[in-house]
Amino acid sequence: MAYAYLFKYIIIGDTGVGKSCLLLQFTDKRFQPVHDLTIGVEFGARMITIDGKQIKLQIWDTAGQEAFRSITRSYYRGAAGALLVYDITRRETFNHLTTWLEDARQHSNSNMVIMLIGNKSDLESRREVKKEEGEAFAREHGLVFMETSAKTAANVEEAFINTAKEIYEKIQEGVFDINNEANGIKIGPQHSTGAGAGGAGGAGAGGASSGGCC
Amino acid sequence: MSLQKSVKSSGDRSEQADTTSICSSVTTQPDRHGFFGGAQYSPEPKRTVSPSTILKREQKWLRMLDNWEAFMSKNYKKVRERCRKGIPASVRPKAWLYLCGGQLLLEKHPNEYEELLQAPGDPKCMEDIRKDLHRQFPYHEMFIREEGLGQQELFSVLKAYSVLNPKVGYFQAQAPVAAFLLMHMPAVQAFWCLVSISDKYLSGYYNPGLEVLQRDGDILHALLRRTAPAVHRHLVKHKVEPVLYATEWFLCALTRTLPWDSLLRVWDCFLCEGVKVLFKAALVVLAGALGPAKVRKRACGLCETLEVLRHPPENILGEEYLVYHMQRLSLTEEDFEFEHQRQTARRRAMANRSGS
């Protein structure tokens, strides 16, 4: 299907916080408690509509273990949005946010929109991190914040779509140079701005949208 | 049946080991490898070599395993040839244990596995391992049950390794390798095979920084340039770096990549000939998947290309195709050695530059 823009996202955060489950909930609308561990990187994609425009989200889901950090860095390149995820039932995943954020800021372009996500909000009885703490962290570091549950799907759509809205606004404001693919944004084949047509390159992605990464 | 017994007898040093071998010998439901579903599930019956050929091969292998030292030192080429033909399923666990040197380690350190398990272990490692137990081949009958015997043994094997080698501790990519080994042999044997594979075959892969993995990615690309220049050009053009698609191939020694029958055949060669078998398999998959010009034309971007590599056509992943083409690659030992030296030097120079 044709799209006006393609945004590249990256999902980061400690191992076991639910990154792959969030992605699956968003792309396939299902929760799969049983799945293989992510080694390296996985991909997902989905079409959304903002302001009447079709936008394709291409989402890179990364391995969370510390040991992978050196290669995760190469996945940041050209990401327009990042979901930084922690697990509200495990305090240490919240404590590591600063390191993740430093990494993200250092290896991505400065305009990348970062959404902070406290996942597993369905496990209220096991909560170790208060919602207010997440909000405070987000405020302090200029991030958007949301608590989600990949299991019940609560706020999952919103997390991905609100990030896209922020990116879209930045495009409207002229903050993002959409002709530079390093910003994680590609203009789709249906877009008619003359300048972007040459650099679109995504024409071949026309067909498959479900399950595929492009 | 008698063959199965001979496989087990080498492992029944402890009760624990014995229970595992019983557990792993019932792995035929519902598919013949024990998978209830998931990507590995393969319901079609295997097109097999004739029973008489299998019988002959089994006898050859049993003779060879009885005179292992002599064969390995005087007639390695014969061993290699037989590995390339495929090790009969009934002798495979024992053959793997001998091929990778796990048996030697086990004989040298008869009680060490149990001793390592007595140690408390690094709490962070223990927690990381526990979190991953249900995420390894979750559709395999051995690992499907939360806290079932399979998951318990997986914990033990990974814990023992983390205590033995605290520098690595626990690296997530080891878990599928350990689980794969546990499907074939008792825990104590799986442990020593894991030690040999982590420290010898994939030496450095699990070290912090993943430098060796990245270097091997560069080697893979350099070799691809020789074996399939058009595919290499395509990857360069679309900035498809090895770290984007080959990370899992290398770190998990293809255990999560290939269809099960092909994986077993590739591992027969891998444990005999070493890591270059993984390179060869990777080169065949790359050339097979992106070889046709029309596929490259359609995959006209980074993600489109990664998508092709994530789901290569079934026929090129078939065991016969794969093993046949791996042997037909025109690469010599010297080619591997040359690229190894070159890429090592290149990375060292890069590190020096960025350090100064």
Coordinates of C-alpha atoms in Angstrom, one line a residue:
Chain A
M1 CA 0.0 0.0 0.0
A2 CA 1.2 3.5 -0.8
Y3 CA 2.2 5.7 2.1
A4 CA 3.0 9.4 2.5
Y5 CA 5.8 8.9 4.9
L6 CA 7.8 6.1 6.4
F7 CA 9.1 6.5 10.0
K8 CA 11.8 4.3 11.4
Y9 CA 11.4 3.4 15.1
I10 CA 13.7 1.6 17.5
I11 CA 12.5 -0.1 20.7
I12 CA 15.1 -0.3 23.4
G13 CA 15.3 -1.2 27.1
D14 CA 16.5 -3.9 29.4
T15 CA 15.9 -7.6 28.7
G16 CA 12.5 -9.0 29.6
V17 CA 10.7 -5.7 29.8
G18 CA 8.3 -6.7 27.0
K19 CA 9.8 -5.0 23.9
S20 CA 8.9 -7.8 21.5
C21 CA 5.5 -8.2 23.1
L22 CA 4.7 -4.5 22.6
L23 CA 5.8 -4.8 19.0
L24 CA 3.6 -7.8 18.4
Q25 CA 0.6 -6.3 20.1
F26 CA 1.0 -3.2 17.9
T27 CA 1.6 -5.0 14.6
D28 CA -0.6 -8.1 15.1
K29 CA -2.9 -7.1 17.9
R30 CA -2.2 -10.1 19.9
F31 CA -0.2 -11.0 23.0
Q32 CA 2.1 -14.0 22.9
P33 CA 3.4 -15.0 26.2
V34 CA 5.5 -17.8 24.7
H35 CA 8.1 -16.6 22.2
D36 CA 11.7 -16.8 21.4
L37 CA 14.1 -14.4 23.0
T38 CA 15.3 -11.6 20.7
I39 CA 19.0 -12.0 19.6
G40 CA 20.3 -9.1 17.6
V41 CA 17.3 -7.4 16.0
E42 CA 13.8 -8.1 14.8
F43 CA 11.5 -6.1 12.6
G44 CA 7.8 -5.2 12.4
A45 CA 5.7 -2.7 10.4
R46 CA 2.3 -1.2 10.4
M47 CA 0.4 1.5 8.6
I48 CA -1.3 4.3 10.6
T49 CA -3.1 7.4 9.6
I50 CA -2.3 10.9 10.9
D51 CA -3.9 14.0 9.6
G52 CA -5.5 12.0 6.8
K53 CA -2.1 10.8 5.7
Q54 CA -0.9 7.2 5.5
I55 CA 2.2 6.7 7.5
K56 CA 4.2 3.5 7.6
L57 CA 6.0 2.7 10.8
Q58 CA 9.0 0.5 10.4
I59 CA 10.0 -0.8 13.8
W60 CA 13.3 -2.3 14.9
D61 CA 13.1 -4.4 18.0
T62 CA 16.4 -4.9 19.7
A63 CA 18.0 -7.4 22.2
G64 CA 18.1 -5.9 25.7
Q65 CA 21.0 -7.7 27.3
E66 CA 23.9 -5.4 28.2
A67 CA 26.3 -7.5 26.1
F68 CA 24.5 -6.5 23.0
R69 CA 24.9 -2.8 23.6
S70 CA 27.8 -2.4 21.2
I71 CA 25.8 -3.6 18.3
T72 CA 22.5 -2.1 19.3
R73 CA 24.2 1.2 18.7
S74 CA 24.4 0.5 15.0
Y75 CA 20.6 0.1 14.9
Y76 CA 20.0 3.7 16.1
R77 CA 21.2 5.1 12.8
G78 CA 18.4 6.7 11.0
A79 CA 15.7 6.2 13.6
A80 CA 13.1 9.0 13.8
G81 CA 11.5 7.6 17.0
A82 CA 12.5 5.5 19.9
L83 CA 10.4 3.7 22.5
L84 CA 12.4 3.4 25.7
V85 CA 10.8 0.7 27.7
Y86 CA 11.1 -0.4 31.4
D87 CA 9.1 -2.9 33.4
I88 CA 7.0 -1.3 36.2
T89 CA 7.4 -4.5 38.3
R90 CA 11.2 -4.4 38.2
R91 CA 12.9 -1.4 39.7
E92 CA 16.3 -2.1 38.2
T93 CA 14.9 -1.7 34.7
F94 CA 13.9 1.8 35.7
N95 CA 17.2 2.5 37.2
H96 CA 19.0 1.7 33.9
L97 CA 17.0 4.3 32.0
T98 CA 19.7 6.9 32.3
T99 CA 22.3 4.6 30.6
W100 CA 19.9 3.8 27.8
L101 CA 19.1 7.4 27.3
E102 CA 22.7 8.4 27.1
D103 CA 23.3 5.7 24.5
A104 CA 20.2 6.8 22.5
R105 CA 21.2 10.5 22.5
Q106 CA 24.8 9.7 21.6
H107 CA 24.1 7.4 18.7
S108 CA 21.0 8.9 17.1
N109 CA 20.2 12.1 15.5
S110 CA 19.3 14.9 17.9
N111 CA 15.7 15.3 16.7
M112 CA 14.8 11.7 17.5
V113 CA 11.5 11.6 19.4
I114 CA 11.8 9.4 22.5
M115 CA 8.8 7.9 24.2
L116 CA 9.3 6.5 27.7
I117 CA 7.2 3.5 28.4
G118 CA 6.4 1.8 31.7
N119 CA 5.2 -1.6 30.5
K120 CA 3.2 -4.4 32.3
S121 CA 0.7 -2.0 33.8
D122 CA -1.7 -4.9 34.2
L123 CA 0.5 -6.3 37.0
E124 CA -0.6 -3.6 39.5
S125 CA -0.1 -5.9 42.5
R126 CA 3.6 -6.4 41.6
R127 CA 4.3 -2.8 40.9
E128 CA 7.7 -1.5 42.0
V129 CA 7.9 1.8 40.1
K130 CA 5.2 4.4 40.7
K131 CA 3.6 6.1 37.8
E132 CA 4.7 9.5 39.2
E133 CA 8.3 8.4 39.1
G134 CA 8.0 7.6 35.4
E135 CA 6.4 11.0 34.8
A136 CA 9.1 12.8 36.7
F137 CA 11.8 11.1 34.8
A138 CA 10.2 11.9 31.5
R139 CA 9.7 15.5 32.5
E140 CA 13.3 15.9 33.6
H141 CA 14.6 14.5 30.3
G142 CA 12.1 16.0 27.9
L143 CA 10.4 12.7 27.0
V144 CA 6.8 11.7 26.4
F145 CA 5.6 9.2 28.9
M146 CA 3.0 6.5 29.0
E147 CA 2.3 3.3 30.9
T148 CA 1.2 0.4 28.8
S149 CA 0.3 -3.2 28.9
A150 CA 1.3 -5.4 26.0
K151 CA -0.9 -8.1 27.5
T152 CA -4.2 -6.2 27.7
A153 CA -3.2 -3.8 24.8
A154 CA -3.8 -0.8 27.1
N155 CA -2.2 2.3 25.6
V156 CA -0.1 0.3 23.1
E157 CA -1.7 2.0 20.0
E158 CA -1.4 5.3 21.7
A159 CA 2.3 4.9 22.5
F160 CA 3.2 4.1 18.9
I161 CA 0.8 6.6 17.4
N162 CA 1.6 9.5 19.7
T163 CA 5.2 9.1 18.9
A164 CA 4.4 9.3 15.2
K165 CA 2.3 12.4 15.8
E166 CA 5.2 14.1 17.5
I167 CA 7.4 13.2 14.5
Y168 CA 4.8 14.4 12.1
E169 CA 4.5 17.7 13.9
K170 CA 8.3 18.2 13.8
I171 CA 8.1 17.6 10.0
Q172 CA 5.4 20.3 9.8
E173 CA 7.5 22.7 11.8
G174 CA 10.4 22.0 9.5
V175 CA 12.6 20.6 12.3
F176 CA 13.2 17.3 10.4
D177 CA 14.9 17.4 7.0
I178 CA 12.8 14.9 5.3
N179 CA 15.1 14.6 2.3
N180 CA 17.9 13.3 4.5
E181 CA 17.2 9.6 5.2
A182 CA 19.5 9.6 8.1
N183 CA 16.7 11.3 10.0
G184 CA 14.7 8.1 9.8
I185 CA 12.0 9.5 7.5
K186 CA 11.3 8.5 4.0
I187 CA 8.9 10.1 1.7
G188 CA 6.5 7.6 0.2
P189 CA 5.8 7.0 -3.5
Q190 CA 2.4 8.7 -3.3
H191 CA 3.9 12.0 -2.0
S192 CA 4.1 14.6 -4.7
T193 CA 6.7 17.1 -3.4
G194 CA 9.2 17.4 -6.3
A195 CA 12.3 17.6 -4.1
G196 CA 11.6 14.3 -2.4
A197 CA 10.6 12.3 -5.4
G198 CA 14.2 11.4 -6.3
G199 CA 15.1 10.3 -2.9
A200 CA 12.0 8.3 -2.2
G201 CA 13.5 5.0 -3.2
G202 CA 10.7 3.2 -1.4
A203 CA 8.6 2.6 -4.4
G204 CA 9.5 -1.1 -4.4
A205 CA 7.9 -1.4 -1.0
G206 CA 4.6 -0.9 -2.6
G207 CA 3.0 -4.3 -2.0
A208 CA 3.4 -6.1 1.2
S209 CA 2.7 -4.3 4.4
S210 CA 1.6 -6.9 6.9
G211 CA 4.3 -8.7 8.7
G212 CA 7.0 -7.4 6.5
C213 CA 9.4 -4.8 7.7
C214 CA 8.9 -2.3 4.9
Chain B
M1 CA 17.6 -49.5 20.3
S2 CA 20.9 -51.0 21.3
L3 CA 22.5 -48.0 19.8
Q4 CA 20.5 -45.7 21.9
K5 CA 21.7 -47.5 25.0
S6 CA 25.3 -47.2 24.0
V7 CA 24.7 -43.5 23.7
K8 CA 23.2 -43.3 27.2
S9 CA 25.8 -45.5 28.9
S10 CA 28.5 -42.8 28.5
G11 CA 26.3 -40.3 30.4
D12 CA 24.9 -42.2 33.3
R13 CA 27.4 -41.0 35.8
S14 CA 24.7 -39.4 37.9
E15 CA 21.1 -40.0 38.4
Q16 CA 20.3 -36.6 37.0
A17 CA 22.1 -37.3 33.8
D18 CA 20.2 -40.5 33.4
T19 CA 16.8 -39.0 33.7
T20 CA 17.6 -36.6 30.9
S21 CA 18.6 -39.2 28.5
I22 CA 15.3 -40.9 29.1
C23 CA 13.5 -37.7 28.7
S24 CA 15.2 -36.8 25.4
S25 CA 14.7 -40.2 23.9
V26 CA 11.0 -39.8 23.7
T27 CA 11.1 -36.9 21.3
T28 CA 8.9 -37.9 18.4
Q29 CA 5.5 -36.3 19.2
P30 CA 4.1 -34.6 17.4
D31 CA 6.7 -33.8 14.8
R32 CA 9.8 -36.1 14.7
H33 CA 12.0 -33.5 16.4
G34 CA 9.6 -32.9 19.4
F35 CA 8.1 -29.6 18.2
F36 CA 4.5 -28.9 18.9
G37 CA 4.6 -25.8 16.7
G38 CA 6.5 -22.6 16.1
A39 CA 8.9 -21.9 13.3
Q40 CA 10.8 -25.2 13.7
Y41 CA 7.7 -27.4 13.3
S42 CA 8.1 -29.7 10.3
P43 CA 5.3 -32.2 10.0
E44 CA 6.3 -33.8 6.7
P45 CA 8.1 -37.1 7.0
K46 CA 11.8 -36.8 6.1
R47 CA 12.8 -38.3 2.8
T48 CA 15.3 -40.7 4.2
V49 CA 18.3 -42.5 3.1
S50 CA 17.5 -46.2 2.7
P51 CA 17.4 -48.2 5.9
S52 CA 20.2 -50.5 4.8
T53 CA 22.5 -47.4 4.1
I54 CA 21.7 -46.1 7.5
L55 CA 22.5 -49.4 9.1
K56 CA 25.8 -49.5 7.3
R57 CA 26.6 -46.0 8.4
E58 CA 25.7 -46.7 12.0
Q59 CA 28.1 -49.6 12.0
K60 CA 30.9 -47.5 10.5
W61 CA 30.3 -44.8 13.1
L62 CA 30.3 -47.3 16.0
R63 CA 33.6 -48.7 14.8
M64 CA 34.9 -45.2 14.5
L65 CA 33.7 -44.1 17.9
D66 CA 35.4 -47.2 19.4
N67 CA 38.7 -46.1 17.9
W68 CA 38.2 -42.4 18.1
E69 CA 41.7 -41.3 18.8
A70 CA 43.2 -43.3 16.0
F71 CA 40.7 -42.1 13.5
M72 CA 41.0 -38.4 14.5
S73 CA 44.8 -38.5 14.4
K74 CA 45.4 -40.7 11.4
N75 CA 42.3 -40.5 9.3
Y76 CA 40.6 -37.2 9.9
K77 CA 39.6 -36.9 6.3
K78 CA 37.5 -40.0 6.7
V79 CA 35.8 -38.6 9.7
R80 CA 35.1 -35.4 7.9
E81 CA 33.7 -37.2 4.9
R82 CA 31.3 -39.2 7.1
C83 CA 30.2 -36.0 8.9
R84 CA 29.5 -34.4 5.6
K85 CA 27.3 -37.3 4.6
G86 CA 25.3 -36.8 7.8
I87 CA 25.7 -38.7 11.0
P88 CA 22.9 -41.3 11.6
A89 CA 20.5 -40.0 14.2
S90 CA 21.1 -42.9 16.6
V91 CA 24.8 -42.2 17.0
R92 CA 24.6 -38.4 16.6
P93 CA 24.6 -37.4 20.3
K94 CA 27.7 -39.5 21.0
A95 CA 29.4 -38.5 17.8
W96 CA 28.9 -34.8 18.7
L97 CA 30.2 -35.3 22.2
Y98 CA 33.3 -36.9 20.7
L99 CA 33.7 -34.5 17.8
C100 CA 33.7 -31.3 19.9
G101 CA 35.9 -32.7 22.6
G102 CA 33.2 -32.7 25.2
Q103 CA 34.0 -36.3 26.0
L104 CA 37.6 -35.4 26.8
L105 CA 36.6 -32.6 29.0
L106 CA 34.2 -34.8 30.8
E107 CA 36.8 -37.5 31.4
K108 CA 39.3 -34.9 32.6
H109 CA 36.9 -33.2 35.0
P110 CA 34.5 -36.0 36.1
N111 CA 32.9 -34.3 39.0
E112 CA 33.2 -30.7 38.0
Y113 CA 29.7 -30.1 36.6
E114 CA 28.1 -31.2 39.9
E115 CA 30.6 -29.0 41.9
L116 CA 29.8 -26.0 39.7
L117 CA 26.2 -26.5 40.4
Q118 CA 26.8 -26.3 44.2
A119 CA 28.3 -22.8 43.9
P120 CA 25.8 -20.0 44.6
G121 CA 26.5 -18.3 41.3
D122 CA 26.3 -14.6 40.5
P123 CA 22.9 -13.4 41.5
K124 CA 22.5 -11.1 38.4
C125 CA 23.5 -14.0 36.1
M126 CA 21.1 -16.3 37.9
E127 CA 18.2 -13.9 37.5
D128 CA 19.0 -13.3 33.8
I129 CA 19.1 -17.0 33.1
R130 CA 15.8 -17.6 34.9
K131 CA 14.1 -14.8 32.9
D132 CA 15.1 -16.6 29.7
L133 CA 14.2 -20.2 30.5
H134 CA 10.8 -20.0 28.9
R135 CA 12.0 -18.2 25.9
Q136 CA 14.1 -21.0 24.3
F137 CA 12.3 -23.2 21.7
P138 CA 9.1 -22.7 23.6
Y139 CA 7.3 -25.1 21.3
H140 CA 9.6 -28.0 21.9
E141 CA 8.2 -30.7 24.2
M142 CA 11.3 -30.5 26.4
F143 CA 10.9 -26.8 27.1
I144 CA 7.2 -26.2 26.7
R145 CA 6.4 -26.8 30.4
E146 CA 7.2 -23.9 32.8
E147 CA 9.7 -25.1 35.3
G148 CA 9.6 -28.6 33.7
L149 CA 12.6 -30.8 33.6
G150 CA 13.9 -29.3 30.4
Q151 CA 13.9 -25.8 31.8
Q152 CA 15.5 -26.9 35.0
E153 CA 18.3 -28.6 33.2
L154 CA 18.7 -25.6 30.9
F155 CA 19.1 -23.5 34.1
S156 CA 21.7 -25.9 35.5
V157 CA 23.8 -26.0 32.3
L158 CA 23.8 -22.2 31.9
K159 CA 24.5 -21.6 35.6
A160 CA 27.4 -24.1 35.6
Y161 CA 28.9 -22.3 32.6
S162 CA 28.5 -18.9 34.2
V163 CA 30.4 -20.1 37.3
L164 CA 33.1 -21.8 35.3
N165 CA 33.7 -18.7 33.1
P166 CA 32.7 -15.6 35.1
K167 CA 34.2 -13.3 32.4
V168 CA 31.4 -14.2 30.1
G169 CA 28.9 -15.2 32.8
Y170 CA 25.7 -15.7 31.0
F171 CA 25.2 -14.4 27.5
Q172 CA 21.7 -14.7 26.0
A173 CA 22.8 -16.3 22.8
Q174 CA 24.2 -19.3 24.7
A175 CA 20.7 -20.3 25.8
P176 CA 19.4 -21.6 22.4
V177 CA 22.7 -23.4 21.9
A178 CA 22.5 -25.1 25.3
A179 CA 18.8 -25.9 24.8
F180 CA 19.6 -27.5 21.4
L181 CA 22.3 -29.6 23.0
L182 CA 20.0 -30.7 25.8
M183 CA 17.6 -32.0 23.2
H184 CA 20.3 -34.5 22.3
M185 CA 22.1 -35.5 25.4
P186 CA 22.2 -35.6 29.2
A187 CA 22.8 -32.4 31.0
V188 CA 26.4 -33.1 32.0
Q189 CA 27.4 -33.9 28.4
A190 CA 25.4 -30.9 27.1
F191 CA 27.4 -28.8 29.5
W192 CA 30.8 -29.9 28.4
C193 CA 29.8 -29.5 24.7
L194 CA 28.6 -26.0 25.5
V195 CA 31.9 -25.2 27.2
S196 CA 33.8 -26.5 24.1
I197 CA 31.6 -24.6 21.7
S198 CA 31.6 -21.3 23.7
D199 CA 35.4 -21.4 24.4
K200 CA 36.8 -23.1 21.4
Y201 CA 34.5 -23.1 18.4
L202 CA 33.0 -19.6 18.9
S203 CA 35.9 -18.3 20.9
G204 CA 35.4 -14.7 21.8
Y205 CA 31.8 -14.4 20.4
Y206 CA 30.4 -14.1 23.9
N207 CA 32.9 -11.6 25.2
P208 CA 31.8 -8.1 26.1
G209 CA 31.9 -5.7 23.2
L210 CA 31.1 -8.4 20.6
E211 CA 34.3 -7.5 18.8
V212 CA 34.9 -10.9 17.4
L213 CA 31.4 -11.2 16.1
Q214 CA 31.8 -7.9 14.3
R215 CA 35.1 -8.9 12.8
D216 CA 33.6 -12.2 11.6
G217 CA 30.8 -10.2 10.0
D218 CA 33.5 -8.3 8.1
I219 CA 35.1 -11.6 7.1
L220 CA 31.8 -12.9 5.9
H221 CA 31.3 -9.9 3.7
A222 CA 34.8 -10.1 2.3
L223 CA 34.3 -13.8 1.4
L224 CA 30.9 -13.0 -0.1
R225 CA 32.6 -10.6 -2.4
R226 CA 34.6 -13.5 -3.8
T227 CA 31.8 -16.1 -3.9
A228 CA 28.9 -13.9 -5.0
P229 CA 30.0 -10.5 -6.2
A230 CA 26.6 -9.3 -7.3
V231 CA 25.0 -10.1 -3.9
H232 CA 27.9 -8.4 -2.2
R233 CA 27.4 -5.3 -4.3
H234 CA 23.7 -5.3 -3.5
L235 CA 24.4 -5.4 0.3
V236 CA 27.0 -2.6 0.1
K237 CA 24.7 -0.5 -2.0
H238 CA 21.8 -0.7 0.5
K239 CA 24.1 -0.6 3.5
V240 CA 23.0 -4.0 4.7
E241 CA 25.7 -4.7 7.3
P242 CA 26.4 -8.2 8.6
V243 CA 25.5 -7.1 12.1
L244 CA 22.0 -6.6 10.9
Y245 CA 21.3 -10.1 9.6
A246 CA 24.1 -12.4 10.7
T247 CA 24.2 -11.7 14.4
E248 CA 21.8 -14.5 15.3
W249 CA 23.3 -16.8 12.7
F250 CA 26.8 -16.6 14.3
L251 CA 26.0 -16.2 18.0
C252 CA 23.5 -19.0 18.0
A253 CA 25.4 -21.2 15.6
L254 CA 22.4 -21.2 13.3
T255 CA 20.3 -23.1 15.8
R256 CA 17.5 -20.5 15.4
T257 CA 17.9 -20.1 11.7
L258 CA 17.7 -23.3 9.8
P259 CA 15.0 -25.9 9.4
W260 CA 15.7 -28.7 11.8
D261 CA 17.0 -31.4 9.5
S262 CA 19.3 -28.9 7.8
L263 CA 20.5 -27.7 11.2
L264 CA 21.4 -31.2 12.3
R265 CA 23.4 -31.8 9.1
V266 CA 25.2 -28.4 9.4
W267 CA 26.1 -29.2 13.0
D268 CA 27.5 -32.5 12.0
C269 CA 30.0 -30.5 9.9
F270 CA 30.3 -27.6 12.3
L271 CA 31.5 -29.8 15.2
C272 CA 33.9 -31.6 12.9
E273 CA 35.3 -28.7 10.9
G274 CA 34.7 -25.6 13.1
V275 CA 33.3 -22.2 12.7
K276 CA 34.1 -21.9 9.0
V277 CA 31.1 -24.2 8.4
L278 CA 28.9 -21.4 9.7
F279 CA 30.5 -19.0 7.2
K280 CA 29.9 -21.5 4.4
A281 CA 26.3 -22.0 5.3
A282 CA 25.8 -18.2 5.6
L283 CA 27.4 -17.7 2.2
V284 CA 25.2 -20.3 0.6
V285 CA 22.1 -18.7 2.1
L286 CA 23.1 -15.3 1.0
A287 CA 23.8 -16.4 -2.5
G288 CA 20.7 -18.5 -2.7
A289 CA 18.4 -15.9 -1.3
L290 CA 19.7 -12.8 -3.2
G291 CA 21.3 -14.5 -6.1
P292 CA 18.5 -14.1 -8.6
A293 CA 18.7 -10.6 -10.2
K294 CA 14.9 -10.3 -10.0
V295 CA 14.9 -10.8 -6.2
R296 CA 17.6 -8.1 -5.8
K297 CA 15.6 -5.8 -8.0
R298 CA 12.5 -6.2 -5.9
A299 CA 14.5 -5.9 -2.6
C300 CA 15.5 -2.4 -3.4
G301 CA 16.3 -1.1 0.1
L302 CA 17.8 -2.1 3.4
C303 CA 14.6 -3.4 5.0
E304 CA 13.4 -5.2 1.9
T305 CA 16.7 -7.0 1.7
L306 CA 16.7 -7.9 5.4
E307 CA 13.2 -9.3 4.8
V308 CA 14.5 -11.6 2.1
L309 CA 17.3 -12.8 4.3
R310 CA 14.9 -13.4 7.2
H311 CA 12.8 -15.7 5.0
P312 CA 14.9 -17.2 2.3
P313 CA 13.1 -19.6 -0.1
E314 CA 12.6 -23.0 1.5
N315 CA 14.5 -24.9 -1.2
I316 CA 17.8 -23.3 -0.4
L317 CA 17.5 -24.1 3.2
G318 CA 16.9 -27.8 2.5
E319 CA 19.6 -30.0 3.8
E320 CA 20.8 -31.5 0.5
Y321 CA 20.9 -28.1 -1.2
L322 CA 22.7 -26.5 1.7
V323 CA 25.3 -29.2 2.4
Y324 CA 26.0 -29.7 -1.3
H325 CA 26.6 -26.1 -2.1
M326 CA 28.6 -25.5 1.1
Q327 CA 31.1 -28.0 -0.3
R328 CA 31.1 -26.5 -3.7
L329 CA 32.1 -23.0 -2.6
S330 CA 35.4 -22.3 -4.2
L331 CA 37.1 -21.2 -0.9
T332 CA 40.3 -22.7 0.4
E333 CA 41.6 -22.8 3.9
E334 CA 44.1 -20.1 2.8
D335 CA 41.2 -17.8 1.7
F336 CA 39.7 -18.0 5.1
E337 CA 43.1 -17.5 6.8
F338 CA 43.9 -14.6 4.5
E339 CA 40.6 -12.7 5.2
H340 CA 40.9 -13.5 8.9
Q341 CA 44.3 -11.9 9.1
R342 CA 43.2 -9.0 6.9
Q343 CA 40.1 -8.1 8.8
T344 CA 41.8 -8.6 12.2
A345 CA 44.5 -6.1 11.1
R346 CA 41.9 -3.7 9.7
R347 CA 40.0 -3.6 12.9
R348 CA 43.1 -3.2 15.0
A349 CA 44.1 -0.2 12.8
M350 CA 40.7 1.2 13.2
A351 CA 40.8 0.8 17.0
N352 CA 44.2 2.5 17.1
R353 CA 43.0 5.4 15.0
S354 CA 40.0 6.0 17.2
G355 CA 42.1 5.5 20.4
S356 CA 44.8 8.1 19.4

